[in-house]
Amino acid sequence: MKGSQFPQAEDNQASQPKQNWQVNLAVFEGPLDLLLHLIQDLEIDIYDIPIAQITQQYLSYIHSSNVMVLDQGGDYLVMAATLMAIKSQMLLPRNDQVQANSAEEDDQGQDPRNYLMALLIQYRRFTEISKYLSGREDQRLTYISKPKEDLSDLESDPTLKPGQVSVSDLQAAFNRVLNDYALRQPQASQVKASRVSVSDKMEEMVADLRDHPGPVSFNRLFDHQSRYELVTAFLALLELTKLNRVKLSQDHLDDEIIINWNGED
């Protein structure tokens, strides 16, 4: 290999159009990229690289390049020297003792090609990851991002003051009442029709709260009733709360809900 085959002068580099370099080496991003391309093009097993054949192909590519910039082409020349060194190491004759030691080293994974093989495998892994990430980037470009908005006004349970009861608290308390009712019922029972309306249950609750001034526990108000009456009573309580005739409170999270009569008709 003669230096005249690789023009490296700054003036020559400046006189050559930049497009020439892109045309000659656009496919490859470095010596490992070129080697991997040659191996795939020749359908060679990366774990059994024929150094002589690959070296010849590699040198042919370098010779065919019209422009070789020093800082970029240097990496290609270093790899070419590495390939020739490996090739020479595999071709040089050895005496019996050296061959025996070499065979032992090969058994221990000291094949001269192992260094090159490890580089290529690692490079191939990075190129596959790079292609995957590039595909994900292209896919992300097809999405339209929506600016972040303030949705605090749409929260189902806004921040409550101490002692206030949320819808979730009411739901949890009523579920506990239904579960207690189910545990008290026999396995088989006859369901009787009930004509208790929500308005009837509201009047019944108002009378009960008037007769028992002071706080009343949620569970006591729903005690000794059928499933139908439980649902009707719950709807009646919600309606009384809406009309501000009763006040619901809770000392701590998950504590029992307390019902207080507001004294309004």
mmCIF file of C-alpha atoms in Angstrom:
data_model
loop_
_atom_site.group_PDB
_atom_site.id
_atom_site.type_symbol
_atom_site.label_atom_id
_atom_site.label_comp_id
_atom_site.label_asym_id
_atom_site.label_seq_id
_atom_site.Cartn_x
_atom_site.Cartn_y
_atom_site.Cartn_z
ATOM 1 C CA MET A 1 0.000 0.000 0.000
ATOM 2 C CA LYS A 2 1.585 3.295 -1.125
ATOM 3 C CA GLY A 3 0.838 6.698 0.272
ATOM 4 C CA SER A 4 0.218 8.034 -3.249
ATOM 5 C CA GLN A 5 -2.933 5.986 -3.432
ATOM 6 C CA PHE A 6 -4.492 8.025 -0.610
ATOM 7 C CA PRO A 7 -4.331 11.819 -1.248
ATOM 8 C CA GLN A 8 -4.314 13.467 2.140
ATOM 9 C CA ALA A 9 -3.149 17.053 1.549
ATOM 10 C CA GLU A 10 -5.322 19.835 2.945
ATOM 11 C CA ASP A 11 -5.340 21.660 -0.413
ATOM 12 C CA ASN A 12 -6.451 18.514 -2.211
ATOM 13 C CA GLN A 13 -9.183 17.990 0.357
ATOM 14 C CA ALA A 14 -10.387 21.556 -0.040
ATOM 15 C CA SER A 15 -10.376 21.297 -3.852
ATOM 16 C CA GLN A 16 -12.503 18.156 -3.871
ATOM 17 C CA PRO A 17 -16.274 18.652 -3.623
ATOM 18 C CA LYS A 18 -17.696 17.457 -0.315
ATOM 19 C CA GLN A 19 -20.231 15.379 -2.232
ATOM 20 C CA ASN A 20 -17.464 13.021 -3.482
ATOM 21 C CA TRP A 21 -16.787 11.833 0.068
ATOM 22 C CA GLN A 22 -20.478 11.345 0.711
ATOM 23 C CA VAL A 23 -20.879 9.309 -2.470
ATOM 24 C CA ASN A 24 -17.915 7.046 -1.764
ATOM 25 C CA LEU A 25 -18.467 6.370 1.932
ATOM 26 C CA ALA A 26 -22.074 7.317 2.541
ATOM 27 C CA VAL A 27 -23.092 3.700 3.144
ATOM 28 C CA PHE A 28 -20.570 3.150 5.919
ATOM 29 C CA GLU A 29 -20.122 5.054 9.154
ATOM 30 C CA GLY A 30 -16.750 3.549 9.999
ATOM 31 C CA PRO A 31 -14.482 0.519 9.522
ATOM 32 C CA LEU A 32 -16.671 -1.749 11.637
ATOM 33 C CA ASP A 33 -19.695 -0.744 9.585
ATOM 34 C CA LEU A 34 -17.803 -1.637 6.406
ATOM 35 C CA LEU A 35 -16.637 -4.989 7.807
ATOM 36 C CA LEU A 36 -20.131 -5.905 8.940
ATOM 37 C CA HIS A 37 -21.462 -5.040 5.479
ATOM 38 C CA LEU A 38 -18.844 -7.239 3.799
ATOM 39 C CA ILE A 39 -19.625 -10.159 6.094
ATOM 40 C CA GLN A 40 -23.349 -9.881 5.429
ATOM 41 C CA ASP A 41 -22.838 -9.352 1.697
ATOM 42 C CA LEU A 42 -20.696 -12.498 1.437
ATOM 43 C CA GLU A 43 -23.101 -14.430 3.715
ATOM 44 C CA ILE A 44 -20.294 -15.295 6.111
ATOM 45 C CA ASP A 45 -20.783 -16.523 9.664
ATOM 46 C CA ILE A 46 -19.623 -13.745 11.956
ATOM 47 C CA TYR A 47 -18.296 -16.412 14.365
ATOM 48 C CA ASP A 48 -16.047 -17.936 11.654
ATOM 49 C CA ILE A 49 -14.575 -15.013 9.727
ATOM 50 C CA PRO A 50 -12.329 -15.921 6.737
ATOM 51 C CA ILE A 51 -9.667 -13.295 7.376
ATOM 52 C CA ALA A 52 -7.963 -13.595 3.964
ATOM 53 C CA GLN A 53 -11.167 -13.058 2.011
ATOM 54 C CA ILE A 54 -12.400 -10.225 4.224
ATOM 55 C CA THR A 55 -9.009 -8.480 4.181
ATOM 56 C CA GLN A 56 -8.928 -8.549 0.380
ATOM 57 C CA GLN A 57 -12.457 -7.143 0.154
ATOM 58 C CA TYR A 58 -11.655 -4.479 2.712
ATOM 59 C CA LEU A 59 -8.490 -3.322 0.936
ATOM 60 C CA SER A 60 -10.313 -3.283 -2.393
ATOM 61 C CA TYR A 61 -12.869 -0.895 -0.971
ATOM 62 C CA ILE A 62 -10.187 1.433 0.388
ATOM 63 C CA HIS A 63 -8.355 1.449 -2.964
ATOM 64 C CA SER A 64 -11.594 2.278 -4.784
ATOM 65 C CA SER A 65 -12.166 5.397 -2.649
ATOM 66 C CA ASN A 66 -11.238 8.530 -4.577
ATOM 67 C CA VAL A 67 -10.796 10.718 -1.506
ATOM 68 C CA MET A 68 -9.479 9.654 1.887
ATOM 69 C CA VAL A 69 -9.483 12.434 4.491
ATOM 70 C CA LEU A 70 -6.729 11.852 7.008
ATOM 71 C CA ASP A 71 -8.721 11.963 10.247
ATOM 72 C CA GLN A 72 -11.582 9.886 8.803
ATOM 73 C CA GLY A 73 -9.573 7.517 6.625
ATOM 74 C CA GLY A 74 -7.102 6.821 9.414
ATOM 75 C CA ASP A 75 -9.598 4.574 11.187
ATOM 76 C CA TYR A 76 -10.055 2.538 8.015
ATOM 77 C CA LEU A 77 -6.290 2.153 7.606
ATOM 78 C CA VAL A 78 -5.884 1.085 11.232
ATOM 79 C CA MET A 79 -8.491 -1.623 10.716
ATOM 80 C CA ALA A 80 -6.765 -2.690 7.491
ATOM 81 C CA ALA A 81 -3.502 -3.054 9.411
ATOM 82 C CA THR A 82 -5.307 -5.039 12.103
ATOM 83 C CA LEU A 83 -6.780 -7.378 9.494
ATOM 84 C CA MET A 84 -3.391 -7.956 7.887
ATOM 85 C CA ALA A 85 -1.805 -8.568 11.283
ATOM 86 C CA ILE A 86 -4.437 -11.195 12.105
ATOM 87 C CA LYS A 87 -4.014 -12.721 8.650
ATOM 88 C CA SER A 88 -0.229 -12.884 9.069
ATOM 89 C CA GLN A 89 -0.556 -14.415 12.519
ATOM 90 C CA MET A 90 -2.771 -17.163 11.114
ATOM 91 C CA LEU A 91 -0.533 -17.836 8.069
ATOM 92 C CA LEU A 92 2.943 -17.805 9.650
ATOM 93 C CA PRO A 93 4.451 -21.297 10.113
ATOM 94 C CA ARG A 94 5.027 -22.436 13.672
ATOM 95 C CA ASN A 95 7.085 -25.182 15.222
ATOM 96 C CA ASP A 96 5.467 -28.064 17.059
ATOM 97 C CA GLN A 97 5.798 -26.450 20.486
ATOM 98 C CA VAL A 98 4.338 -23.158 19.271
ATOM 99 C CA GLN A 99 1.519 -24.995 17.470
ATOM 100 C CA ALA A 100 0.754 -26.969 20.620
ATOM 101 C CA ASN A 101 0.637 -23.777 22.659
ATOM 102 C CA SER A 102 -1.456 -22.122 19.956
ATOM 103 C CA ALA A 103 -3.906 -25.014 19.929
ATOM 104 C CA GLU A 104 -4.190 -24.772 23.692
ATOM 105 C CA GLU A 105 -4.771 -21.023 23.421
ATOM 106 C CA ASP A 106 -7.405 -21.580 20.740
ATOM 107 C CA ASP A 107 -9.184 -23.999 23.041
ATOM 108 C CA GLN A 108 -9.154 -21.250 25.664
ATOM 109 C CA GLY A 109 -10.725 -18.785 23.264
ATOM 110 C CA GLN A 110 -7.458 -17.088 22.098
ATOM 111 C CA ASP A 111 -8.195 -17.328 18.363
ATOM 112 C CA PRO A 112 -6.646 -14.240 16.670
ATOM 113 C CA ARG A 113 -10.046 -13.472 15.172
ATOM 114 C CA ASN A 114 -11.772 -13.287 18.542
ATOM 115 C CA TYR A 115 -10.919 -9.623 19.082
ATOM 116 C CA LEU A 116 -12.379 -8.683 15.707
ATOM 117 C CA MET A 117 -15.386 -10.935 16.217
ATOM 118 C CA ALA A 118 -16.153 -9.341 19.606
ATOM 119 C CA LEU A 119 -15.974 -5.850 18.081
ATOM 120 C CA LEU A 120 -18.303 -6.798 15.241
ATOM 121 C CA ILE A 121 -20.852 -8.463 17.528
ATOM 122 C CA GLN A 122 -20.877 -5.451 19.825
ATOM 123 C CA TYR A 123 -21.149 -3.062 16.874
ATOM 124 C CA ARG A 124 -23.991 -5.060 15.336
ATOM 125 C CA ARG A 125 -25.852 -4.942 18.642
ATOM 126 C CA PHE A 126 -25.518 -1.157 18.790
ATOM 127 C CA THR A 127 -26.623 -0.723 15.175
ATOM 128 C CA GLU A 128 -29.736 -2.823 15.815
ATOM 129 C CA ILE A 129 -30.570 -0.722 18.884
ATOM 130 C CA SER A 130 -29.929 2.447 16.881
ATOM 131 C CA LYS A 131 -32.323 1.330 14.137
ATOM 132 C CA TYR A 132 -34.972 0.477 16.736
ATOM 133 C CA LEU A 133 -34.655 3.866 18.443
ATOM 134 C CA SER A 134 -34.705 5.631 15.080
ATOM 135 C CA GLY A 135 -37.932 3.826 14.214
ATOM 136 C CA ARG A 136 -39.461 4.843 17.528
ATOM 137 C CA GLU A 137 -38.441 8.447 16.857
ATOM 138 C CA ASP A 138 -40.114 8.368 13.439
ATOM 139 C CA GLN A 139 -43.222 6.883 15.020
ATOM 140 C CA ARG A 140 -43.261 9.574 17.718
ATOM 141 C CA LEU A 141 -43.131 12.280 15.056
ATOM 142 C CA THR A 142 -46.534 11.100 13.825
ATOM 143 C CA TYR A 143 -48.120 11.899 17.203
ATOM 144 C CA ILE A 144 -49.618 15.245 18.135
ATOM 145 C CA SER A 145 -48.918 16.398 21.679
ATOM 146 C CA LYS A 146 -51.622 18.112 23.677
ATOM 147 C CA PRO A 147 -50.600 20.906 26.057
ATOM 148 C CA LYS A 148 -51.093 20.219 29.740
ATOM 149 C CA GLU A 149 -54.310 21.624 31.159
ATOM 150 C CA ASP A 150 -55.528 22.379 34.669
ATOM 151 C CA LEU A 151 -58.207 19.743 35.401
ATOM 152 C CA SER A 152 -58.565 20.464 39.108
ATOM 153 C CA ASP A 153 -62.097 21.823 38.574
ATOM 154 C CA LEU A 154 -63.152 18.476 37.077
ATOM 155 C CA GLU A 155 -61.979 16.326 39.975
ATOM 156 C CA SER A 156 -64.742 14.086 41.323
ATOM 157 C CA ASP A 157 -63.515 14.513 44.901
ATOM 158 C CA PRO A 158 -61.945 17.962 45.332
ATOM 159 C CA THR A 159 -59.873 18.671 48.394
ATOM 160 C CA LEU A 160 -62.094 18.383 51.459
ATOM 161 C CA LYS A 161 -61.900 20.308 54.667
ATOM 162 C CA PRO A 162 -61.437 18.370 57.926
ATOM 163 C CA GLY A 163 -64.703 16.683 58.904
ATOM 164 C CA GLN A 164 -66.264 16.802 55.429
ATOM 165 C CA VAL A 165 -67.517 13.648 53.713
ATOM 166 C CA SER A 166 -66.801 12.823 50.063
ATOM 167 C CA VAL A 167 -68.862 10.765 47.627
ATOM 168 C CA SER A 168 -66.290 7.981 47.925
ATOM 169 C CA ASP A 169 -66.743 7.936 51.704
ATOM 170 C CA LEU A 170 -70.529 7.616 51.309
ATOM 171 C CA GLN A 171 -70.129 4.847 48.765
ATOM 172 C CA ALA A 172 -67.735 2.921 51.000
ATOM 173 C CA ALA A 173 -70.032 3.301 54.032
ATOM 174 C CA PHE A 174 -73.066 2.067 52.104
ATOM 175 C CA ASN A 175 -71.107 -0.899 50.740
ATOM 176 C CA ARG A 176 -70.249 -1.882 54.305
ATOM 177 C CA VAL A 177 -73.942 -1.702 55.227
ATOM 178 C CA LEU A 178 -74.830 -3.961 52.301
ATOM 179 C CA ASN A 179 -72.096 -6.428 53.219
ATOM 180 C CA ASP A 180 -73.289 -6.568 56.820
ATOM 181 C CA TYR A 181 -76.834 -7.134 55.577
ATOM 182 C CA ALA A 182 -75.717 -10.016 53.359
ATOM 183 C CA LEU A 183 -73.927 -11.699 56.267
ATOM 184 C CA ARG A 184 -77.046 -11.515 58.433
ATOM 185 C CA GLN A 185 -79.320 -13.145 55.859
ATOM 186 C CA PRO A 186 -79.973 -16.902 55.650
ATOM 187 C CA GLN A 187 -78.811 -18.806 52.572
ATOM 188 C CA ALA A 188 -82.360 -19.060 51.202
ATOM 189 C CA SER A 189 -84.981 -16.437 51.864
ATOM 190 C CA GLN A 190 -88.191 -15.271 50.286
ATOM 191 C CA VAL A 191 -88.118 -11.755 48.888
ATOM 192 C CA LYS A 192 -91.178 -9.756 49.804
ATOM 193 C CA ALA A 193 -92.299 -6.802 47.761
ATOM 194 C CA SER A 194 -92.082 -3.472 49.520
ATOM 195 C CA ARG A 195 -93.878 -0.296 48.599
ATOM 196 C CA VAL A 196 -91.731 2.061 50.658
ATOM 197 C CA SER A 197 -90.933 5.119 48.539
ATOM 198 C CA VAL A 198 -88.029 7.518 48.850
ATOM 199 C CA SER A 199 -90.329 10.271 50.137
ATOM 200 C CA ASP A 200 -91.787 7.886 52.757
ATOM 201 C CA LYS A 201 -88.286 6.951 53.877
ATOM 202 C CA MET A 202 -87.326 10.652 54.062
ATOM 203 C CA GLU A 203 -90.232 11.355 56.425
ATOM 204 C CA GLU A 204 -89.292 8.316 58.495
ATOM 205 C CA MET A 205 -85.680 9.510 58.795
ATOM 206 C CA VAL A 206 -86.730 13.052 59.727
ATOM 207 C CA ALA A 207 -88.993 11.698 62.481
ATOM 208 C CA ASP A 208 -86.229 9.435 63.771
ATOM 209 C CA LEU A 209 -83.676 12.265 63.852
ATOM 210 C CA ARG A 210 -86.118 14.609 65.602
ATOM 211 C CA ASP A 211 -86.919 11.996 68.237
ATOM 212 C CA HIS A 212 -83.212 11.384 68.874
ATOM 213 C CA PRO A 213 -81.472 14.765 69.019
ATOM 214 C CA GLY A 214 -77.721 14.713 68.548
ATOM 215 C CA PRO A 215 -75.423 12.811 66.217
ATOM 216 C CA VAL A 216 -76.623 9.494 64.773
ATOM 217 C CA SER A 217 -74.244 6.912 63.317
ATOM 218 C CA PHE A 218 -74.623 5.943 59.682
ATOM 219 C CA ASN A 219 -74.941 2.231 60.507
ATOM 220 C CA ARG A 220 -77.685 2.765 63.112
ATOM 221 C CA LEU A 221 -79.853 4.630 60.635
ATOM 222 C CA PHE A 222 -79.671 1.653 58.264
ATOM 223 C CA ASP A 223 -80.170 -1.087 60.830
ATOM 224 C CA HIS A 224 -82.906 -3.767 60.642
ATOM 225 C CA GLN A 225 -84.008 -3.138 57.067
ATOM 226 C CA SER A 226 -84.392 -5.256 53.950
ATOM 227 C CA ARG A 227 -82.108 -4.801 50.954
ATOM 228 C CA TYR A 228 -84.801 -2.843 49.132
ATOM 229 C CA GLU A 229 -85.279 -0.601 52.160
ATOM 230 C CA LEU A 230 -81.513 -0.117 52.443
ATOM 231 C CA VAL A 231 -81.310 1.240 48.908
ATOM 232 C CA THR A 232 -84.395 3.400 49.437
ATOM 233 C CA ALA A 233 -83.010 4.738 52.724
ATOM 234 C CA PHE A 234 -79.687 5.589 51.090
ATOM 235 C CA LEU A 235 -81.444 7.551 48.344
ATOM 236 C CA ALA A 236 -83.529 9.316 51.004
ATOM 237 C CA LEU A 237 -80.374 10.285 52.908
ATOM 238 C CA LEU A 238 -78.794 11.696 49.754
ATOM 239 C CA GLU A 239 -81.917 13.746 49.086
ATOM 240 C CA LEU A 240 -82.008 15.094 52.658
ATOM 241 C CA THR A 241 -78.335 16.034 52.349
ATOM 242 C CA LYS A 242 -79.012 17.800 49.075
ATOM 243 C CA LEU A 243 -81.846 19.762 50.720
ATOM 244 C CA ASN A 244 -79.475 20.671 53.584
ATOM 245 C CA ARG A 245 -81.816 19.106 56.145
ATOM 246 C CA VAL A 246 -79.075 16.837 57.472
ATOM 247 C CA LYS A 247 -75.321 17.289 57.774
ATOM 248 C CA LEU A 248 -72.798 14.502 57.276
ATOM 249 C CA SER A 249 -69.440 14.569 59.045
ATOM 250 C CA GLN A 250 -66.438 12.326 59.626
ATOM 251 C CA ASP A 251 -63.699 12.850 62.202
ATOM 252 C CA HIS A 252 -60.950 10.961 60.358
ATOM 253 C CA LEU A 253 -60.510 9.126 57.074
ATOM 254 C CA ASP A 254 -62.355 5.764 57.057
ATOM 255 C CA ASP A 255 -64.106 6.599 60.342
ATOM 256 C CA GLU A 256 -67.841 6.005 60.625
ATOM 257 C CA ILE A 257 -69.987 8.742 59.083
ATOM 258 C CA ILE A 258 -72.074 10.776 61.547
ATOM 259 C CA ILE A 259 -75.500 12.208 60.634
ATOM 260 C CA ASN A 260 -76.755 15.402 62.306
ATOM 261 C CA TRP A 261 -80.216 16.959 62.010
ATOM 262 C CA ASN A 262 -80.059 20.589 60.899
ATOM 263 C CA GLY A 263 -83.420 21.412 62.474
ATOM 264 C CA GLU A 264 -84.805 22.734 59.182
ATOM 265 C CA ASP A 265 -88.207 21.683 57.879
#
